[in-house]
Amino acid sequence: MKPTTLPIKNMASILPASNTSMRSDRNTYVGKSFVHVKNPYLDSMDEDVLYHLDLGTKTHNLPEMFGDVKFVCVGGSPNRMKAFALFMHKELRLADSEEDIKDICAGTDRYCMYKIGPVLSISHGMGIPSISIMLHELIKLLYHARCSDVTIIRIGTSGGIGIAPGSVVITDEAVDSFFKPRFEQVILDNIVTRSTELDKELAEELFNCSKEISTFPTVIGHTMCTYDFYEGQGRLDGALCSFSREKGLDYLKRAYNAGIRNIEMESTVFAAMCRLCGLKAAVVCVTLLNRLECDQINSPHDVLVEYQKRPQLLISKFIKQRLGLCDQTS
């Protein structure tokens, strides 16, 4: 599959340098920041099969297909990420037609992936295990493709805490269920703790972009990542509930007082893996309800659809600003 290119003169300035300028460590060119991996065994492999993406180092020319990628946007729903790809196609005013936008991962039913100029739009499913598998293979893809200066953003939905439904939260710190900025990964029979620090400058840049959008509120705050949608988030409406209404509400109030403004199920592993592999990362999620008021999402479908477009609008503005296209509108 050929990469889609932008019909603008300054596009060449953001493309990767020639392979001849590569340093011996393969992770850096002069003046560029490259995606790297933390696995000493990868370079000794004859072939790397990215099974869940239906890609591989022998079956596909990854540098040719993905070498110009600068922005990666990931989200849970395949339909939502396809919609985002079509939206970015209009926003970037690409020369090809929408019919040319195909799912690169069509050979698998796990994830979907669309390439729109320098933008990748990828689904990651729901929860830490699903996004973790996708990130392992995505990061290896970016590494094999020799991508440089990549920004990766998770766009999604979440439950708000103490803020109005429809608010967009830019995460400044991803925390676990104990309100700690960490991700605990079980490796063999050990628990390995990793930092969930996100790029603060990127969060501020996104927040500054949001100031130009008056149609919805945007805040910066902590995001709590849980392993479960029901009991793990203090809900009373699951098949199981082992705590009282009072204890559940007290937990959410303590989360609010700790600076947490929304809850989802992917941010800690996303932040940890991106940080270890040299990716500047951000999390931007819209809230579908205020968990201090209710547990169930009961807004009308058309309202929820409009909410889900809000992070996409913000990220579109950010990408166009980075590409020098902020004066163009679709």
Short mmCIF file of C-alpha atoms in Angstrom, two decimals:
data_model
loop_
_atom_site.label_atom_id
_atom_site.label_comp_id
_atom_site.label_asym_id
_atom_site.label_seq_id
_atom_site.Cartn_x
_atom_site.Cartn_y
_atom_site.Cartn_z
CA MET A 1 0.00 0.00 0.00
CA LYS A 2 1.40 3.39 -0.98
CA PRO A 3 1.52 6.12 1.68
CA THR A 4 -0.81 9.04 1.06
CA THR A 5 1.03 12.35 0.79
CA LEU A 6 -0.02 15.90 1.41
CA PRO A 7 -0.16 18.24 -1.58
CA ILE A 8 1.80 20.99 0.17
CA LYS A 9 5.34 22.24 -0.37
CA ASN A 10 6.52 22.07 3.23
CA MET A 11 5.71 18.36 3.53
CA ALA A 12 9.28 17.38 2.67
CA SER A 13 10.56 19.16 5.76
CA ILE A 14 8.87 16.63 8.04
CA LEU A 15 9.84 13.46 6.17
CA PRO A 16 12.56 11.11 7.50
CA ALA A 17 16.12 11.64 6.35
CA SER A 18 17.77 9.26 3.90
CA ASN A 19 18.85 5.91 5.30
CA THR A 20 22.46 6.76 4.46
CA SER A 21 22.55 9.25 7.35
CA MET A 22 21.63 6.61 9.93
CA ARG A 23 23.91 6.28 12.93
CA SER A 24 25.22 2.91 13.99
CA ASP A 25 22.75 2.56 16.88
CA ARG A 26 19.83 2.70 14.42
CA ASN A 27 17.71 4.70 16.85
CA THR A 28 18.84 8.22 15.98
CA TYR A 29 19.67 10.34 12.98
CA VAL A 30 21.39 13.66 13.50
CA GLY A 31 18.85 16.11 14.90
CA LYS A 32 15.95 13.64 14.93
CA SER A 33 14.21 11.64 17.65
CA PHE A 34 13.52 8.06 16.62
CA VAL A 35 11.26 5.41 18.04
CA HIS A 36 13.29 2.79 19.87
CA VAL A 37 12.57 -0.58 21.40
CA LYS A 38 13.76 -2.15 24.65
CA ASN A 39 14.28 -5.67 23.33
CA PRO A 40 17.81 -6.93 22.51
CA TYR A 41 16.42 -9.90 20.58
CA LEU A 42 14.56 -8.05 17.83
CA ASP A 43 17.53 -7.25 15.60
CA SER A 44 18.66 -10.87 15.59
CA MET A 45 15.30 -12.10 14.28
CA ASP A 46 15.15 -13.13 10.63
CA GLU A 47 11.57 -11.84 10.41
CA ASP A 48 9.26 -9.93 12.73
CA VAL A 49 5.62 -10.85 12.20
CA LEU A 50 3.23 -8.23 13.57
CA TYR A 51 0.51 -10.84 13.83
CA HIS A 52 -2.38 -8.78 15.21
CA LEU A 53 -1.80 -6.01 12.63
CA ASP A 54 -1.45 -8.41 9.68
CA LEU A 55 1.97 -6.91 8.82
CA GLY A 56 5.55 -8.16 8.82
CA THR A 57 9.11 -7.15 8.01
CA LYS A 58 9.40 -9.67 5.15
CA THR A 59 5.90 -9.41 3.74
CA HIS A 60 5.73 -5.59 3.74
CA ASN A 61 8.08 -2.69 3.03
CA LEU A 62 7.41 -0.91 6.32
CA PRO A 63 9.76 2.10 5.70
CA GLU A 64 8.04 2.77 2.37
CA MET A 65 4.56 2.33 3.80
CA PHE A 66 4.97 4.18 7.10
CA GLY A 67 8.27 6.09 7.06
CA ASP A 68 6.59 9.51 6.82
CA VAL A 69 4.27 9.00 9.80
CA LYS A 70 4.46 11.87 12.32
CA PHE A 71 1.17 11.53 14.19
CA VAL A 72 -0.42 8.37 15.55
CA CYS A 73 -3.93 8.57 16.97
CA VAL A 74 -5.32 5.54 18.78
CA GLY A 75 -8.79 4.87 20.15
CA GLY A 76 -10.89 1.96 21.31
CA SER A 77 -13.58 1.65 18.65
CA PRO A 78 -12.81 0.57 15.05
CA ASN A 79 -15.76 2.60 13.75
CA ARG A 80 -14.62 5.69 15.63
CA MET A 81 -11.07 5.44 14.28
CA LYS A 82 -12.35 4.99 10.74
CA ALA A 83 -14.51 8.07 11.20
CA PHE A 84 -11.48 9.95 12.50
CA ALA A 85 -9.48 8.89 9.43
CA LEU A 86 -12.19 10.17 7.09
CA PHE A 87 -12.42 13.39 9.10
CA MET A 88 -8.63 13.96 8.90
CA HIS A 89 -8.75 13.29 5.17
CA LYS A 90 -11.13 16.23 4.79
CA GLU A 91 -9.24 18.43 7.23
CA LEU A 92 -5.89 17.89 5.49
CA ARG A 93 -7.47 18.32 2.04
CA LEU A 94 -5.65 15.38 0.55
CA ALA A 95 -5.62 14.91 -3.21
CA ASP A 96 -6.81 11.28 -3.26
CA SER A 97 -10.42 10.20 -2.72
CA GLU A 98 -12.03 8.74 0.39
CA GLU A 99 -12.44 5.45 -1.46
CA ASP A 100 -8.63 5.07 -1.36
CA ILE A 101 -8.67 4.97 2.45
CA LYS A 102 -8.51 1.27 3.22
CA ASP A 103 -8.07 -0.68 6.44
CA ILE A 104 -4.42 -1.74 6.40
CA CYS A 105 -5.20 -4.45 8.97
CA ALA A 106 -8.13 -5.87 7.02
CA GLY A 107 -6.57 -9.35 7.17
CA THR A 108 -7.17 -9.52 10.92
CA ASP A 109 -10.28 -8.93 13.02
CA ARG A 110 -8.39 -7.56 16.04
CA TYR A 111 -7.61 -3.97 15.09
CA CYS A 112 -8.11 -1.52 12.25
CA MET A 113 -5.54 0.92 10.86
CA TYR A 114 -5.84 3.79 8.39
CA LYS A 115 -3.10 6.03 7.00
CA ILE A 116 -3.94 9.59 6.01
CA GLY A 117 -0.83 11.44 4.89
CA PRO A 118 1.45 11.63 7.95
CA VAL A 119 -1.35 10.46 10.27
CA LEU A 120 -2.08 6.90 11.43
CA SER A 121 -5.50 6.17 12.92
CA ILE A 122 -5.61 2.85 14.81
CA SER A 123 -8.11 1.08 17.06
CA HIS A 124 -6.90 -0.58 20.26
CA GLY A 125 -9.96 -2.31 21.69
CA MET A 126 -11.01 -2.02 25.32
CA GLY A 127 -8.81 -2.30 28.38
CA ILE A 128 -5.13 -2.63 29.28
CA PRO A 129 -4.51 -6.10 27.73
CA SER A 130 -5.96 -5.11 24.35
CA ILE A 131 -4.14 -1.78 24.00
CA SER A 132 -0.91 -3.36 25.30
CA ILE A 133 -0.86 -5.95 22.51
CA MET A 134 -1.55 -3.29 19.89
CA LEU A 135 1.14 -0.97 21.29
CA HIS A 136 3.83 -3.67 21.23
CA GLU A 137 3.23 -4.22 17.53
CA LEU A 138 2.63 -0.56 16.68
CA ILE A 139 5.88 0.52 18.35
CA LYS A 140 7.78 -2.21 16.52
CA LEU A 141 6.16 -1.07 13.27
CA LEU A 142 7.32 2.52 13.85
CA TYR A 143 10.78 1.23 14.75
CA HIS A 144 11.11 -0.97 11.67
CA ALA A 145 9.76 1.87 9.50
CA ARG A 146 12.43 4.22 10.94
CA CYS A 147 9.85 6.84 11.87
CA SER A 148 11.17 9.99 13.54
CA ASP A 149 9.69 12.74 15.72
CA VAL A 150 6.43 10.85 16.23
CA THR A 151 3.64 12.17 18.44
CA ILE A 152 1.10 9.63 19.66
CA ILE A 153 -2.28 10.55 21.16
CA ARG A 154 -4.99 8.37 22.63
CA ILE A 155 -8.42 9.82 21.88
CA GLY A 156 -11.41 8.26 23.55
CA THR A 157 -14.32 8.36 25.94
CA SER A 158 -14.33 8.28 29.72
CA GLY A 159 -16.36 8.82 32.84
CA GLY A 160 -15.97 12.28 34.31
CA ILE A 161 -15.55 13.09 37.99
CA GLY A 162 -16.97 16.43 39.08
CA ILE A 163 -17.14 17.91 35.59
CA ALA A 164 -20.00 18.25 33.10
CA PRO A 165 -20.67 15.50 30.54
CA GLY A 166 -19.13 16.45 27.21
CA SER A 167 -16.06 18.02 28.79
CA VAL A 168 -12.73 17.10 27.21
CA VAL A 169 -9.93 16.10 29.59
CA ILE A 170 -6.26 16.40 28.60
CA THR A 171 -4.34 14.09 30.91
CA ASP A 172 -1.41 15.57 32.78
CA GLU A 173 -0.85 12.43 34.85
CA ALA A 174 -2.12 8.88 34.38
CA VAL A 175 -2.71 7.20 37.74
CA ASP A 176 -3.82 3.77 38.95
CA SER A 177 -6.71 2.86 41.25
CA PHE A 178 -4.64 3.95 44.26
CA PHE A 179 -4.17 7.41 42.68
CA LYS A 180 -0.47 6.67 42.06
CA PRO A 181 1.34 7.60 38.78
CA ARG A 182 2.48 4.07 37.99
CA PHE A 183 1.74 0.99 35.94
CA GLU A 184 2.35 -2.43 37.46
CA GLN A 185 3.14 -5.15 34.92
CA VAL A 186 3.39 -8.81 35.88
CA ILE A 187 6.44 -10.23 34.05
CA LEU A 188 7.14 -13.91 34.67
CA ASP A 189 6.58 -14.11 38.44
CA ASN A 190 7.62 -10.52 39.20
CA ILE A 191 5.68 -7.27 39.46
CA VAL A 192 7.52 -4.55 37.52
CA THR A 193 6.51 -0.94 38.25
CA ARG A 194 6.86 1.61 35.44
CA SER A 195 6.41 5.37 35.35
CA THR A 196 3.32 6.78 33.65
CA GLU A 197 4.74 10.25 33.03
CA LEU A 198 3.31 11.95 29.95
CA ASP A 199 4.82 14.77 27.94
CA LYS A 200 3.92 17.99 29.78
CA GLU A 201 4.79 20.30 26.89
CA LEU A 202 2.54 18.33 24.57
CA ALA A 203 -0.34 18.55 27.08
CA GLU A 204 0.12 22.31 27.32
CA GLU A 205 0.24 22.64 23.53
CA LEU A 206 -3.00 20.72 23.24
CA PHE A 207 -4.62 22.84 25.94
CA ASN A 208 -3.58 26.02 24.13
CA CYS A 209 -5.19 24.65 20.96
CA SER A 210 -8.39 24.01 22.92
CA LYS A 211 -8.66 27.70 23.81
CA GLU A 212 -9.56 28.38 20.18
CA ILE A 213 -12.56 26.03 20.39
CA SER A 214 -15.52 27.61 22.14
CA THR A 215 -18.09 24.86 21.58
CA PHE A 216 -17.05 22.64 24.51
CA PRO A 217 -15.03 22.94 27.75
CA THR A 218 -11.54 21.47 28.02
CA VAL A 219 -9.60 20.89 31.23
CA ILE A 220 -6.23 19.46 32.22
CA GLY A 221 -6.34 16.89 35.00
CA HIS A 222 -5.31 13.47 36.23
CA THR A 223 -6.83 10.42 34.56
CA MET A 224 -7.42 7.25 36.56
CA CYS A 225 -6.93 3.97 34.71
CA THR A 226 -8.70 0.86 36.04
CA TYR A 227 -8.78 -2.82 35.06
CA ASP A 228 -12.57 -2.95 35.05
CA PHE A 229 -15.60 -0.90 33.99
CA TYR A 230 -17.87 -1.85 36.89
CA GLU A 231 -16.60 -2.67 40.40
CA GLY A 232 -13.14 -1.35 39.55
CA GLN A 233 -14.66 2.07 38.87
CA GLY A 234 -16.94 2.06 41.89
CA ARG A 235 -20.13 1.36 39.94
CA LEU A 236 -23.22 -0.07 41.63
CA ASP A 237 -24.84 -1.42 38.46
CA GLY A 238 -22.68 -4.42 37.52
CA ALA A 239 -23.44 -8.12 37.94
CA LEU A 240 -21.36 -7.97 41.13
CA CYS A 241 -21.11 -5.25 43.76
CA SER A 242 -19.22 -5.81 47.02
CA PHE A 243 -19.42 -2.32 48.56
CA SER A 244 -22.03 0.15 49.73
CA ARG A 245 -23.29 3.19 47.86
CA GLU A 246 -21.63 5.38 50.48
CA LYS A 247 -18.22 3.74 50.08
CA GLY A 248 -18.39 4.00 46.31
CA LEU A 249 -19.23 7.70 46.40
CA ASP A 250 -16.57 8.37 49.02
CA TYR A 251 -13.96 6.75 46.74
CA LEU A 252 -14.96 8.94 43.81
CA LYS A 253 -14.88 12.08 45.97
CA ARG A 254 -11.40 11.17 47.19
CA ALA A 255 -10.35 10.70 43.57
CA TYR A 256 -11.67 14.17 42.72
CA ASN A 257 -9.79 15.69 45.66
CA ALA A 258 -6.62 13.97 44.39
CA GLY A 259 -6.94 15.87 41.09
CA ILE A 260 -8.56 13.09 39.05
CA ARG A 261 -11.08 14.37 36.51
CA ASN A 262 -11.90 11.24 34.53
CA ILE A 263 -11.69 7.43 34.54
CA GLU A 264 -10.88 5.07 31.67
CA MET A 265 -9.07 1.75 31.14
CA GLU A 266 -5.96 2.30 29.01
CA SER A 267 -3.95 5.38 30.00
CA THR A 268 -1.37 3.92 32.42
CA VAL A 269 0.00 1.22 30.12
CA PHE A 270 -0.19 3.65 27.19
CA ALA A 271 1.86 6.25 29.06
CA ALA A 272 4.37 3.70 30.37
CA MET A 273 5.09 2.01 27.05
CA CYS A 274 5.30 5.22 25.05
CA ARG A 275 7.68 6.77 27.56
CA LEU A 276 10.04 3.77 27.49
CA CYS A 277 10.17 3.81 23.69
CA GLY A 278 10.80 7.52 23.16
CA LEU A 279 7.34 8.52 21.99
CA LYS A 280 5.87 11.88 22.99
CA ALA A 281 2.42 10.89 24.18
CA ALA A 282 -0.85 12.47 25.29
CA VAL A 283 -4.31 11.28 26.32
CA VAL A 284 -7.38 13.29 25.30
CA CYS A 285 -10.78 11.90 26.31
CA VAL A 286 -14.30 13.26 26.39
CA THR A 287 -16.49 12.53 29.42
CA LEU A 288 -19.87 10.87 28.82
CA LEU A 289 -21.25 11.41 32.33
CA ASN A 290 -20.41 12.79 35.76
CA ARG A 291 -19.76 9.80 38.02
CA LEU A 292 -20.57 11.83 41.14
CA GLU A 293 -24.16 11.95 39.87
CA CYS A 294 -24.81 8.58 38.21
CA ASP A 295 -23.31 5.28 37.06
CA GLN A 296 -25.08 4.58 33.79
CA ILE A 297 -24.59 6.34 30.46
CA ASN A 298 -28.11 7.39 29.52
CA SER A 299 -27.64 10.38 27.19
CA PRO A 300 -29.37 10.10 23.78
CA HIS A 301 -27.35 8.43 21.03
CA ASP A 302 -27.00 11.59 18.94
CA VAL A 303 -25.62 13.46 21.97
CA LEU A 304 -23.03 10.74 22.61
CA VAL A 305 -22.00 10.77 18.94
CA GLU A 306 -21.44 14.52 19.11
CA TYR A 307 -19.44 14.15 22.35
CA GLN A 308 -17.16 11.58 20.72
CA LYS A 309 -16.28 14.02 17.94
CA ARG A 310 -14.91 16.59 20.39
CA PRO A 311 -11.45 15.06 20.97
CA GLN A 312 -11.17 14.56 17.21
CA LEU A 313 -11.82 18.27 16.60
CA LEU A 314 -9.12 19.22 19.07
CA ILE A 315 -6.56 16.77 17.67
CA SER A 316 -7.33 17.88 14.12
CA LYS A 317 -6.62 21.49 15.08
CA PHE A 318 -3.39 20.42 16.78
CA ILE A 319 -2.16 18.41 13.77
CA LYS A 320 -3.00 21.16 11.29
CA GLN A 321 -1.21 23.68 13.47
CA ARG A 322 1.88 21.46 13.58
CA LEU A 323 1.78 21.12 9.78
CA GLY A 324 1.31 24.83 9.20
CA LEU A 325 -2.25 24.35 7.94
CA CYS A 326 -4.06 26.08 10.79
CA ASP A 327 -5.52 28.71 8.45
CA GLN A 328 -7.28 26.02 6.37
CA THR A 329 -10.70 24.70 7.32
CA SER A 330 -12.70 21.90 5.80
#
